[in-house]
Structure formats: C-alpha cells, structure tokens
C-alpha cells in the first residue's frame, strides 16, 4: 500500500500550475479579509452598527488576531500531515464564515465571524511554503514567490472595486455573502491537481524526526528568525494599513466616492503585485548567475522599504492628485521587498525541515502587524483627526524594517540543526548588504 502511494506521488505534478492555484487561494483569502475595508467606507454599514473610529479599528483587526494565534499550530500541522487536505478543509470553513458575515446583525457577531475567518485562513501561508520548499530550488523560489505574492496583492486590488460595486448595486450584506460563496469553486481544481500527500504511519514518523532536528527552541535562538519577525511585522504593517484603511482614507480625507476609492485601491495593489513579481524574477536571475542569494535579496528588501517611505509625501501633499500619486507609488515600490523578503526569511536562511514551523512563527508577526496596524491607526486617527499620524507610524516601521534586514539577516545566525542530514544555509554572510548593493546591481546592469 505504501509503495503504491509512493508511486502515485512520484508522478510529476504541474508545479507552476499549482503555484498559480496557491496564488488564487491567497487572493481569495485577501479578498475576504479586505472586504471589511469597503464596508467601513459605506455609511449605511457604519450607521447600522453605530461604529466609532476605534470600533472600526478593532473590527478590522479581529481577523488578524485569530490568524496569528493559530499560525504556529498550522505550521506544525502541514510539516507533519501535508498540504492538500488541511488546506482544503480550512478553505471551506473560511468561505462559509465569510458568507456568514453578511447575515449577522450585531457587532459582537461580526467580530466572531471575523475571528473564524482568520483562524481558518491561518493554514494558507505555512502550507504554501511547505509546498515550495518541497518542489522548488533556490534559483526559482523568487519567481515562484513573485507569482504567489501576486495573489496577496490582487486580492485587495480586485476585492476593493468588486466589493464597492456590490455594495453600491445591492448592499453590504449581499457583498459578503456573494464573495464568500462564489469562492468555493476554487476547491475543485485544488482537489484534482494535487496528489494526496497525507503521510503513511512510517512517513509520519520520519516527518516527526526531521522536524525534531530543528525544534522551536532553535528557531527562537536564531537572530535570523528574530530579524524575520521584525521585517515581516514592518512590511505587513504598511500593507495591512492599506488593506484596512485606504478606502476610508480616500473617501473621508481626499473626497473620493466609494467607487473611486475602490479604483485607486486597485491601482495601488496592482502596482505592488507587478513590482513584486518582477523583483522576484530579477533576483532569481542574479542568483542564477552566481550572485550571493542572501545579498541580492537583502538589496531588494532594503530598496523596497525605503521606497515605501514615500507614503509620507502623500500625507503632506497639498492636492488630492499628488496624494493619490504617492499613495500608488509608495505601495508599488514596497513590492521590491515582497518576494525577496518572503524567500529570505522563510526559505533561503531556514533549514528545509523547519520551513512549516518557521513560516507559522513568522506569520505570527505578520498577523500581529495586521492587528496592530488596524487598531493603532484607528486610535491615531481619533487622536489626530486626520490620517497624517497613521502615515507617520508607517514611516517609522519601514525604517525599522530596513535596519533589521541589514543587521540581523545573516547566514552565520541561521537556526541550528541538532542532527545531520538537514539542508542548512551554506556559507557565512558576506559584507553588509548596504555597502555592496550598488556594486551588485551595477555589475549586472548590462544584462537588463
């Protein structure tokens, strides 16, 4: 029986097709998370639940708290029990919870269904990184992650105008119900395309032994892991602010209609998706030509964080046109960091046997950023009566992320393996990235 299972798994899968499917799954997840931002911009929704700025912040952050709490558990789950069935079950549950958002009538019930969405969606990223670690080598991971990350950006990019249209044409209730139930179609190709990777008893025992070689204590002792936690938090703080508050900012402070806010939200997230895919591809080409993977990816991450700080120019822009311009440009430039940050702190510097657990750990920081960003921005908006203070907070976190990338993400500080046979990072990090970024990119300039 086990031999037949192994032969079945030996069949070549369409791994790039599955990456696209994973990107679509991520896109659906983000559409369900960010749909609440469009509801926030609908005065009927806000009036029905009598929401204050602070309550909007807490409601927007609810999905991220449960998402973060279950990240490590989901990483442990996919390391031992595979990707296909844990993902399928959780996907089904979060779609039902998303649809139920349109059927509840109290603030407490809204918070409960948002918590359920976050809990079920916690499987998405650990499962994806487990699949990529098993099926892609270093020189192709940036491209795969660039494609995958498009889903995370196109979710809010498409979700905002679609949600706005559904709200205007029908109601906020219909918007939640429709986006939740239609997404269930995704399950069909997922079940058909992936081989069953649920392990047998002997394979489960081997998986437990591999995972035990890099326990949680080893991850927590690594500066690389802590650097990843900081960079993921800082990157995600900006991204989640845009997902949670951008439509409301465009309507309340820049005078756009709900439909116009959806359109400009689309431009911003489409920009980061395109830049992320290109940046991942270019980094892979540099690595394939012999450039150091850690150095190349660090260069892109730092450039992305610094580019994202231009959001502050939008905060102080005197005209709505300039504010909209910097709103789009700042988030698009952050895309330079997207795929390379994901690859570096979850694959390149992490032993393969700990990918699921580490990814779950890193996603705790990501989801914490979502909760903090949504709630802190609401409090700062209440305090300053404008969106300037929330954007100043973004600037501070982006600069912290750039510093953490340079200082902490080095091979010599990668997690320690207790037993032989793992795939550890191979050589010590070269000179600090900031001092060599210009030389790395300049020397390959003719190739572009």
Short mmCIF file of C-alpha atoms in Angstrom, two decimals:
data_model
loop_
_atom_site.label_atom_id
_atom_site.label_comp_id
_atom_site.label_asym_id
_atom_site.label_seq_id
_atom_site.Cartn_x
_atom_site.Cartn_y
_atom_site.Cartn_z
CA UNK A 1 0.00 0.00 0.00
CA UNK A 2 2.76 2.43 0.93
CA UNK A 3 4.67 1.50 -2.23
CA UNK A 4 1.60 2.29 -4.36
CA UNK A 5 1.26 5.61 -2.56
CA UNK A 6 4.90 6.45 -3.27
CA UNK A 7 4.48 5.61 -6.96
CA UNK A 8 1.43 7.87 -7.12
CA UNK A 9 3.38 10.71 -5.56
CA UNK A 10 6.25 10.15 -7.99
CA UNK A 11 4.04 11.35 -10.85
CA UNK A 12 5.16 14.80 -11.96
CA UNK A 13 2.75 17.48 -10.81
CA UNK A 14 2.20 20.70 -12.71
CA UNK A 15 4.09 22.60 -10.04
CA UNK A 16 3.80 26.01 -11.75
CA UNK A 17 0.09 25.45 -12.21
CA UNK A 18 -0.17 24.69 -8.51
CA UNK A 19 1.74 27.89 -7.71
CA UNK A 20 -0.88 29.80 -9.70
CA UNK A 21 -3.60 27.95 -7.79
CA UNK A 22 -1.90 28.84 -4.49
CA UNK A 23 -1.80 32.47 -5.64
CA UNK A 24 -5.52 32.32 -6.37
CA UNK A 25 -6.14 30.84 -2.91
CA UNK A 26 -4.18 33.68 -1.36
CA UNK A 27 -6.09 36.18 -3.48
CA UNK A 28 -9.42 34.81 -2.22
CA UNK A 29 -8.16 34.92 1.36
CA UNK A 30 -7.21 38.57 1.00
CA UNK A 31 -10.47 39.45 -0.72
CA UNK A 32 -12.30 38.04 2.30
CA UNK A 33 -10.04 39.88 4.74
CA UNK A 34 -10.06 43.24 2.95
CA UNK A 35 -13.77 43.30 2.09
CA UNK A 36 -14.39 44.79 5.52
CA UNK A 37 -12.42 47.90 4.44
CA UNK A 38 -15.02 48.63 1.73
CA UNK A 39 -17.80 48.13 4.27
CA UNK A 40 -16.06 50.69 6.52
CA UNK A 41 -16.38 53.25 3.69
CA UNK A 42 -20.15 52.57 3.41
CA UNK A 43 -22.06 54.97 5.66
CA UNK A 44 -25.01 52.56 5.83
CA UNK A 45 -22.83 49.82 7.33
CA UNK A 46 -21.19 52.20 9.80
CA UNK A 47 -24.56 53.66 10.80
CA UNK A 48 -26.24 50.26 11.20
CA UNK A 49 -23.67 49.14 13.78
CA UNK A 50 -23.05 52.68 15.16
CA UNK A 51 -19.30 52.22 14.74
CA UNK A 52 -16.77 54.70 16.13
CA UNK A 53 -13.25 55.06 14.67
CA UNK A 54 -11.87 52.90 17.49
CA UNK A 55 -14.54 50.21 16.99
CA UNK A 56 -13.79 50.15 13.27
CA UNK A 57 -10.15 49.57 14.17
CA UNK A 58 -10.99 46.66 16.45
CA UNK A 59 -13.37 45.10 13.94
CA UNK A 60 -10.78 45.43 11.18
CA UNK A 61 -8.12 43.82 13.35
CA UNK A 62 -10.20 40.83 14.58
CA UNK A 63 -9.32 38.56 11.65
CA UNK A 64 -5.60 39.08 12.27
CA UNK A 65 -5.64 38.13 15.96
CA UNK A 66 -7.06 34.63 15.43
CA UNK A 67 -4.94 34.30 12.27
CA UNK A 68 -1.82 34.95 14.33
CA UNK A 69 -2.71 32.70 17.25
CA UNK A 70 -3.01 29.62 15.02
CA UNK A 71 0.00 30.20 12.76
CA UNK A 72 2.46 28.01 14.65
CA UNK A 73 -0.14 25.27 15.03
CA UNK A 74 -0.79 25.32 11.27
CA UNK A 75 2.94 25.21 10.54
CA UNK A 76 3.26 22.15 12.78
CA UNK A 77 0.23 20.61 11.04
CA UNK A 78 1.50 20.90 7.45
CA UNK A 79 5.02 19.81 8.40
CA UNK A 80 3.54 16.50 9.55
CA UNK A 81 0.30 15.97 7.64
CA UNK A 82 0.92 17.52 4.25
CA UNK A 83 -0.63 20.36 2.32
CA UNK A 84 -3.65 19.13 0.36
CA UNK A 85 -6.26 18.18 2.95
CA UNK A 86 -5.51 20.69 5.74
CA UNK A 87 -5.73 23.49 3.16
CA UNK A 88 -8.95 22.14 1.61
CA UNK A 89 -10.80 21.82 4.92
CA UNK A 90 -9.73 25.26 6.15
CA UNK A 91 -10.60 26.88 2.81
CA UNK A 92 -14.14 25.50 3.01
CA UNK A 93 -14.58 26.79 6.56
CA UNK A 94 -13.35 30.32 5.92
CA UNK A 95 -15.56 30.74 2.85
CA UNK A 96 -18.62 29.80 4.90
CA UNK A 97 -17.59 32.24 7.63
CA UNK A 98 -17.05 34.99 5.03
CA UNK A 99 -20.57 34.45 3.69
CA UNK A 100 -21.96 34.45 7.23
CA UNK A 101 -20.56 37.98 7.74
CA UNK A 102 -23.45 39.26 5.64
CA UNK A 103 -26.04 37.52 7.80
CA UNK A 104 -25.24 38.78 11.29
CA UNK A 105 -26.82 41.77 12.99
CA UNK A 106 -24.66 42.72 15.97
CA UNK A 107 -21.10 43.97 16.43
CA UNK A 108 -20.20 41.00 18.64
CA UNK A 109 -21.41 38.55 15.99
CA UNK A 110 -19.40 40.40 13.35
CA UNK A 111 -16.27 40.04 15.45
CA UNK A 112 -16.91 36.31 15.96
CA UNK A 113 -17.22 35.52 12.24
CA UNK A 114 -14.12 37.61 11.50
CA UNK A 115 -12.23 35.62 14.13
CA UNK A 116 -13.39 32.40 12.43
CA UNK A 117 -12.15 33.63 9.04
CA UNK A 118 -8.73 34.41 10.49
CA UNK A 119 -8.48 31.06 12.25
CA UNK A 120 -9.21 29.07 9.09
CA UNK A 121 -7.01 31.22 6.86
CA UNK A 122 -4.05 30.58 9.14
CA UNK A 123 -3.23 27.49 7.05
CA UNK A 124 -2.58 29.41 3.81
CA UNK A 125 1.00 30.60 4.19
CA UNK A 126 2.51 27.63 6.10
CA UNK A 127 1.01 25.22 3.56
CA UNK A 128 2.31 27.28 0.64
CA UNK A 129 5.87 27.46 1.94
CA UNK A 130 5.88 23.76 2.71
CA UNK A 131 4.90 23.08 -0.92
CA UNK A 132 7.52 25.48 -2.30
CA UNK A 133 10.27 24.08 -0.08
CA UNK A 134 9.50 20.58 -1.32
CA UNK A 135 9.26 21.45 -5.02
CA UNK A 136 11.45 24.48 -5.90
CA UNK A 137 15.21 25.08 -5.76
CA UNK A 138 16.73 28.38 -4.60
CA UNK A 139 17.18 29.91 -8.07
CA UNK A 140 13.46 29.51 -8.82
CA UNK A 141 11.95 30.36 -5.45
CA UNK A 142 11.92 34.11 -6.04
CA UNK A 143 9.97 33.66 -9.26
CA UNK A 144 7.56 31.22 -7.62
CA UNK A 145 7.09 33.56 -4.66
CA UNK A 146 6.68 36.52 -7.00
CA UNK A 147 3.82 34.72 -8.75
CA UNK A 148 2.36 33.60 -5.44
CA UNK A 149 2.60 37.08 -3.91
CA UNK A 150 0.54 38.50 -6.77
CA UNK A 151 -2.43 36.78 -5.15
CA UNK A 152 -1.89 38.66 -1.90
CA UNK A 153 -1.87 41.97 -3.74
CA UNK A 154 -4.58 41.27 -6.30
CA UNK A 155 -6.91 40.15 -3.50
CA UNK A 156 -7.37 43.69 -2.17
CA UNK A 157 -6.74 45.19 -5.63
CA UNK A 158 -9.70 43.33 -7.14
CA UNK A 159 -11.60 42.94 -3.90
CA UNK A 160 -11.93 46.69 -3.28
CA UNK A 161 -13.66 47.63 -6.57
CA UNK A 162 -15.71 44.42 -6.63
CA UNK A 163 -16.85 44.92 -3.03
CA UNK A 164 -17.59 48.60 -3.69
CA UNK A 165 -19.66 47.72 -6.76
CA UNK A 166 -21.62 45.04 -4.92
CA UNK A 167 -22.32 47.41 -2.02
CA UNK A 168 -23.49 50.22 -4.31
CA UNK A 169 -25.52 47.92 -6.58
CA UNK A 170 -27.00 45.74 -3.84
CA UNK A 171 -25.94 46.03 -0.19
CA UNK A 172 -23.08 45.28 2.15
CA UNK A 173 -24.88 42.07 3.16
CA UNK A 174 -25.01 40.83 -0.43
CA UNK A 175 -21.35 41.69 -0.92
CA UNK A 176 -20.19 39.44 1.94
CA UNK A 177 -22.49 36.56 1.00
CA UNK A 178 -21.56 36.61 -2.69
CA UNK A 179 -17.78 36.85 -2.23
CA UNK A 180 -17.84 34.05 0.36
CA UNK A 181 -19.88 31.51 -1.59
CA UNK A 182 -18.55 32.09 -5.11
CA UNK A 183 -15.00 31.41 -3.91
CA UNK A 184 -15.87 27.78 -3.13
CA UNK A 185 -15.38 26.99 -6.84
CA UNK A 186 -11.60 27.09 -6.17
CA UNK A 187 -11.81 23.80 -4.28
CA UNK A 188 -12.47 21.75 -7.42
CA UNK A 189 -9.11 22.29 -9.19
CA UNK A 190 -7.30 22.09 -5.85
CA UNK A 191 -8.63 18.60 -5.18
CA UNK A 192 -7.97 17.47 -8.75
CA UNK A 193 -4.47 18.89 -9.32
CA UNK A 194 -2.65 17.90 -6.12
CA UNK A 195 -1.57 14.39 -5.29
CA UNK A 196 -2.58 13.17 -1.88
CA UNK A 197 0.37 13.98 0.41
CA UNK A 198 -1.22 12.72 3.62
CA UNK A 199 1.65 10.61 5.04
CA UNK A 200 1.53 6.96 5.99
CA UNK A 201 2.47 5.92 9.53
CA UNK A 202 6.11 5.37 8.61
CA UNK A 203 6.30 8.63 6.69
CA UNK A 204 4.67 10.46 9.59
CA UNK A 205 7.31 9.07 11.95
CA UNK A 206 10.07 10.23 9.58
CA UNK A 207 8.49 13.67 9.30
CA UNK A 208 8.37 13.98 13.08
CA UNK A 209 12.05 13.02 13.28
CA UNK A 210 13.01 15.60 10.65
CA UNK A 211 11.00 18.32 12.36
CA UNK A 212 12.56 17.47 15.73
CA UNK A 213 16.03 18.25 14.33
CA UNK A 214 15.17 21.97 14.30
CA UNK A 215 12.85 22.47 17.28
CA UNK A 216 11.12 25.72 18.17
CA UNK A 217 13.85 26.50 20.73
CA UNK A 218 16.47 26.54 17.96
CA UNK A 219 14.35 28.90 15.90
CA UNK A 220 13.81 31.27 18.81
CA UNK A 221 17.57 31.29 19.50
CA UNK A 222 18.38 32.47 15.97
CA UNK A 223 18.87 36.20 15.20
CA UNK A 224 17.77 35.39 11.64
CA UNK A 225 14.35 34.32 12.89
CA UNK A 226 14.01 37.44 15.01
CA UNK A 227 15.14 39.57 12.10
CA UNK A 228 12.48 37.91 10.00
CA UNK A 229 9.87 38.62 12.65
CA UNK A 230 10.78 42.31 12.64
CA UNK A 231 10.92 42.68 8.85
CA UNK A 232 7.66 40.79 8.39
CA UNK A 233 5.96 42.97 11.00
CA UNK A 234 7.23 46.21 9.45
CA UNK A 235 6.39 45.18 5.88
CA UNK A 236 2.96 43.94 6.85
CA UNK A 237 2.14 46.99 8.95
CA UNK A 238 2.08 49.15 5.81
CA UNK A 239 0.34 46.55 3.65
CA UNK A 240 -2.38 45.93 6.23
CA UNK A 241 -2.92 49.63 6.79
CA UNK A 242 -3.69 49.94 3.08
CA UNK A 243 -5.98 46.92 3.14
CA UNK A 244 -7.87 48.11 6.20
CA UNK A 245 -7.94 51.91 5.97
CA UNK A 246 -7.10 53.00 2.41
CA UNK A 247 -10.70 53.16 1.07
CA UNK A 248 -11.86 55.10 4.13
CA UNK A 249 -8.86 57.48 3.82
CA UNK A 250 -9.61 58.17 0.17
CA UNK A 251 -13.29 58.84 0.90
CA UNK A 252 -13.01 60.75 4.19
CA UNK A 253 -9.85 62.82 3.70
CA UNK A 254 -9.37 63.06 -0.07
CA UNK A 255 -13.04 63.38 -1.07
CA UNK A 256 -13.37 60.41 -3.43
CA UNK A 257 -16.58 58.46 -3.91
CA UNK A 258 -16.77 54.84 -2.77
CA UNK A 259 -16.37 53.61 -6.36
CA UNK A 260 -13.38 55.91 -6.96
CA UNK A 261 -11.74 54.71 -3.75
CA UNK A 262 -12.08 51.13 -4.97
CA UNK A 263 -10.44 52.06 -8.27
CA UNK A 264 -7.43 53.75 -6.69
CA UNK A 265 -7.06 50.92 -4.19
CA UNK A 266 -6.88 48.63 -7.22
CA UNK A 267 -4.12 50.74 -8.79
CA UNK A 268 -2.05 50.63 -5.59
CA UNK A 269 -2.26 46.88 -5.09
CA UNK A 270 -1.89 46.10 -8.79
CA UNK A 271 1.30 48.16 -8.68
CA UNK A 272 2.81 46.22 -5.79
CA UNK A 273 1.81 42.92 -7.43
CA UNK A 274 3.57 43.76 -10.69
CA UNK A 275 6.69 45.10 -8.98
CA UNK A 276 6.84 42.09 -6.63
CA UNK A 277 6.71 39.60 -9.50
CA UNK A 278 9.39 41.46 -11.47
CA UNK A 279 11.64 41.91 -8.43
CA UNK A 280 11.45 38.20 -7.60
CA UNK A 281 12.29 37.27 -11.21
CA UNK A 282 15.24 39.70 -11.44
CA UNK A 283 16.64 38.49 -8.11
CA UNK A 284 16.43 34.88 -9.32
CA UNK A 285 18.33 35.80 -12.50
CA UNK A 286 21.09 37.44 -10.47
CA UNK A 287 21.33 34.41 -8.17
CA UNK A 288 21.38 32.01 -11.13
CA UNK A 289 24.39 33.93 -12.49
CA UNK A 290 26.32 33.29 -9.30
CA UNK A 291 25.44 36.26 -7.13
CA UNK A 292 25.02 35.55 -3.43
CA UNK A 293 21.36 34.80 -2.69
CA UNK A 294 21.33 36.47 0.73
CA UNK A 295 22.99 39.65 -0.51
CA UNK A 296 20.79 40.01 -3.58
CA UNK A 297 17.56 39.52 -1.67
CA UNK A 298 18.65 41.92 1.09
CA UNK A 299 19.34 44.62 -1.50
CA UNK A 300 15.83 44.36 -2.87
CA UNK A 301 14.27 44.32 0.60
CA UNK A 302 16.07 47.46 1.74
CA UNK A 303 15.20 49.26 -1.51
CA UNK A 304 11.55 48.30 -1.07
CA UNK A 305 11.35 49.57 2.50
CA UNK A 306 12.98 52.87 1.59
CA UNK A 307 10.72 53.25 -1.45
CA UNK A 308 7.66 52.66 0.70
CA UNK A 309 8.51 55.62 2.94
CA UNK A 310 7.31 57.92 0.15
CA UNK A 311 3.84 57.34 1.62
CA UNK A 312 4.71 60.26 3.88
CA UNK A 313 4.86 62.54 0.85
CA UNK A 314 1.22 61.66 0.21
CA UNK A 315 0.27 62.54 3.78
CA UNK A 316 1.57 66.10 3.33
CA UNK A 317 0.57 66.51 -0.35
CA UNK A 318 -1.37 69.75 -0.84
CA UNK A 319 -3.59 68.42 -3.63
CA UNK A 320 -5.69 65.26 -3.92
CA UNK A 321 -3.94 64.42 -7.20
CA UNK A 322 -0.46 64.36 -5.62
CA UNK A 323 -1.78 62.45 -2.63
CA UNK A 324 -3.22 59.79 -4.93
CA UNK A 325 0.04 59.65 -6.90
CA UNK A 326 2.17 58.94 -3.81
CA UNK A 327 -0.47 56.58 -2.49
CA UNK A 328 0.03 54.38 -5.56
CA UNK A 329 3.81 54.85 -5.89
CA UNK A 330 4.69 54.11 -2.26
CA UNK A 331 2.84 50.81 -2.11
CA UNK A 332 4.12 49.82 -5.56
CA UNK A 333 7.75 50.40 -4.52
CA UNK A 334 7.21 48.24 -1.45
CA UNK A 335 6.84 45.39 -3.96
CA UNK A 336 10.63 45.36 -4.36
CA UNK A 337 10.74 43.76 -0.92
CA UNK A 338 7.81 41.36 -1.22
CA UNK A 339 9.03 38.16 -2.89
CA UNK A 340 12.62 38.55 -1.72
CA UNK A 341 11.67 39.09 1.91
CA UNK A 342 9.40 36.06 1.77
CA UNK A 343 12.12 33.90 0.23
CA UNK A 344 14.91 35.07 2.52
CA UNK A 345 13.30 34.75 5.94
CA UNK A 346 11.19 31.66 5.22
CA UNK A 347 13.25 29.57 2.77
CA UNK A 348 16.80 30.77 1.96
CA UNK A 349 18.07 31.07 5.54
CA UNK A 350 15.90 28.35 7.09
CA UNK A 351 16.64 24.58 7.17
CA UNK A 352 14.13 22.75 4.98
CA UNK A 353 12.81 20.54 7.77
CA UNK A 354 11.71 23.60 9.77
CA UNK A 355 10.04 25.55 6.95
CA UNK A 356 6.46 24.95 8.09
CA UNK A 357 7.13 25.71 11.75
CA UNK A 358 9.23 28.78 10.96
CA UNK A 359 6.66 30.05 8.49
CA UNK A 360 3.98 29.73 11.15
CA UNK A 361 6.21 31.62 13.56
CA UNK A 362 6.89 34.36 11.01
CA UNK A 363 3.19 34.66 10.26
CA UNK A 364 2.57 35.42 13.93
CA UNK A 365 4.48 38.66 13.37
CA UNK A 366 2.60 39.26 10.13
CA UNK A 367 -0.81 38.81 11.71
CA UNK A 368 0.25 40.83 14.76
CA UNK A 369 1.09 43.64 12.34
CA UNK A 370 -2.40 43.40 10.90
CA UNK A 371 -4.00 43.69 14.32
CA UNK A 372 -1.72 46.48 15.48
CA UNK A 373 -1.98 48.39 12.20
CA UNK A 374 -5.77 48.32 12.08
CA UNK A 375 -6.31 49.22 15.74
CA UNK A 376 -3.37 51.64 16.17
CA UNK A 377 -4.32 53.51 13.00
CA UNK A 378 -7.88 53.87 14.32
CA UNK A 379 -6.57 55.26 17.61
CA UNK A 380 -4.15 57.65 15.87
CA UNK A 381 -6.96 58.79 13.58
CA UNK A 382 -9.10 59.51 16.64
CA UNK A 383 -6.18 61.33 18.30
CA UNK A 384 -5.11 63.48 15.36
CA UNK A 385 -8.43 63.80 13.49
CA UNK A 386 -6.62 63.07 10.21
CA UNK A 387 -4.59 60.30 8.58
CA UNK A 388 -1.23 62.05 8.98
CA UNK A 389 -0.31 60.34 12.27
CA UNK A 390 -1.13 56.84 10.91
CA UNK A 391 1.18 57.52 7.94
CA UNK A 392 3.96 58.78 10.21
CA UNK A 393 3.76 55.46 12.06
CA UNK A 394 4.18 53.65 8.72
CA UNK A 395 7.36 55.64 8.02
CA UNK A 396 8.86 54.64 11.38
CA UNK A 397 8.12 50.94 10.92
CA UNK A 398 9.54 50.87 7.38
CA UNK A 399 12.83 52.37 8.53
CA UNK A 400 12.98 49.83 11.36
CA UNK A 401 12.42 47.03 8.83
CA UNK A 402 15.27 48.22 6.60
CA UNK A 403 17.64 48.34 9.58
CA UNK A 404 16.65 44.86 10.76
CA UNK A 405 17.24 43.45 7.27
CA UNK A 406 20.81 44.74 7.12
CA UNK A 407 21.81 43.84 10.67
CA UNK A 408 20.11 40.54 11.50
CA UNK A 409 19.59 38.56 8.28
CA UNK A 410 22.97 36.83 8.03
CA UNK A 411 23.83 33.19 7.32
CA UNK A 412 26.04 32.81 10.38
CA UNK A 413 22.96 33.33 12.56
CA UNK A 414 20.70 30.81 10.80
CA UNK A 415 18.81 28.28 13.01
CA UNK A 416 20.95 25.40 14.29
CA UNK A 417 20.24 21.79 13.24
CA UNK A 418 20.51 19.18 16.01
CA UNK A 419 21.02 16.20 13.70
CA UNK A 420 22.82 15.67 10.40
CA UNK A 421 21.00 15.38 7.10
CA UNK A 422 19.29 18.74 7.05
CA UNK A 423 19.69 21.42 4.45
CA UNK A 424 21.34 24.22 6.31
CA UNK A 425 22.39 27.50 4.79
CA UNK A 426 25.88 27.03 3.47
CA UNK A 427 28.20 29.93 3.96
CA UNK A 428 28.66 32.97 6.11
CA UNK A 429 27.01 36.17 5.05
CA UNK A 430 29.33 38.44 3.11
CA UNK A 431 29.97 42.12 3.81
CA UNK A 432 26.98 44.19 4.95
CA UNK A 433 24.37 44.44 2.25
CA UNK A 434 24.08 48.21 2.20
CA UNK A 435 27.78 48.56 1.29
CA UNK A 436 27.52 46.14 -1.65
CA UNK A 437 24.03 46.68 -3.08
CA UNK A 438 25.14 49.27 -5.59
CA UNK A 439 28.04 47.11 -6.82
CA UNK A 440 25.81 44.03 -7.18
CA UNK A 441 23.18 45.75 -9.25
CA UNK A 442 25.64 47.90 -11.24
CA UNK A 443 27.78 44.95 -12.30
CA UNK A 444 24.72 43.25 -13.80
CA UNK A 445 23.30 46.41 -15.32
CA UNK A 446 24.21 45.41 -18.86
CA UNK A 447 22.18 42.23 -18.53
CA UNK A 448 18.99 44.27 -18.33
#
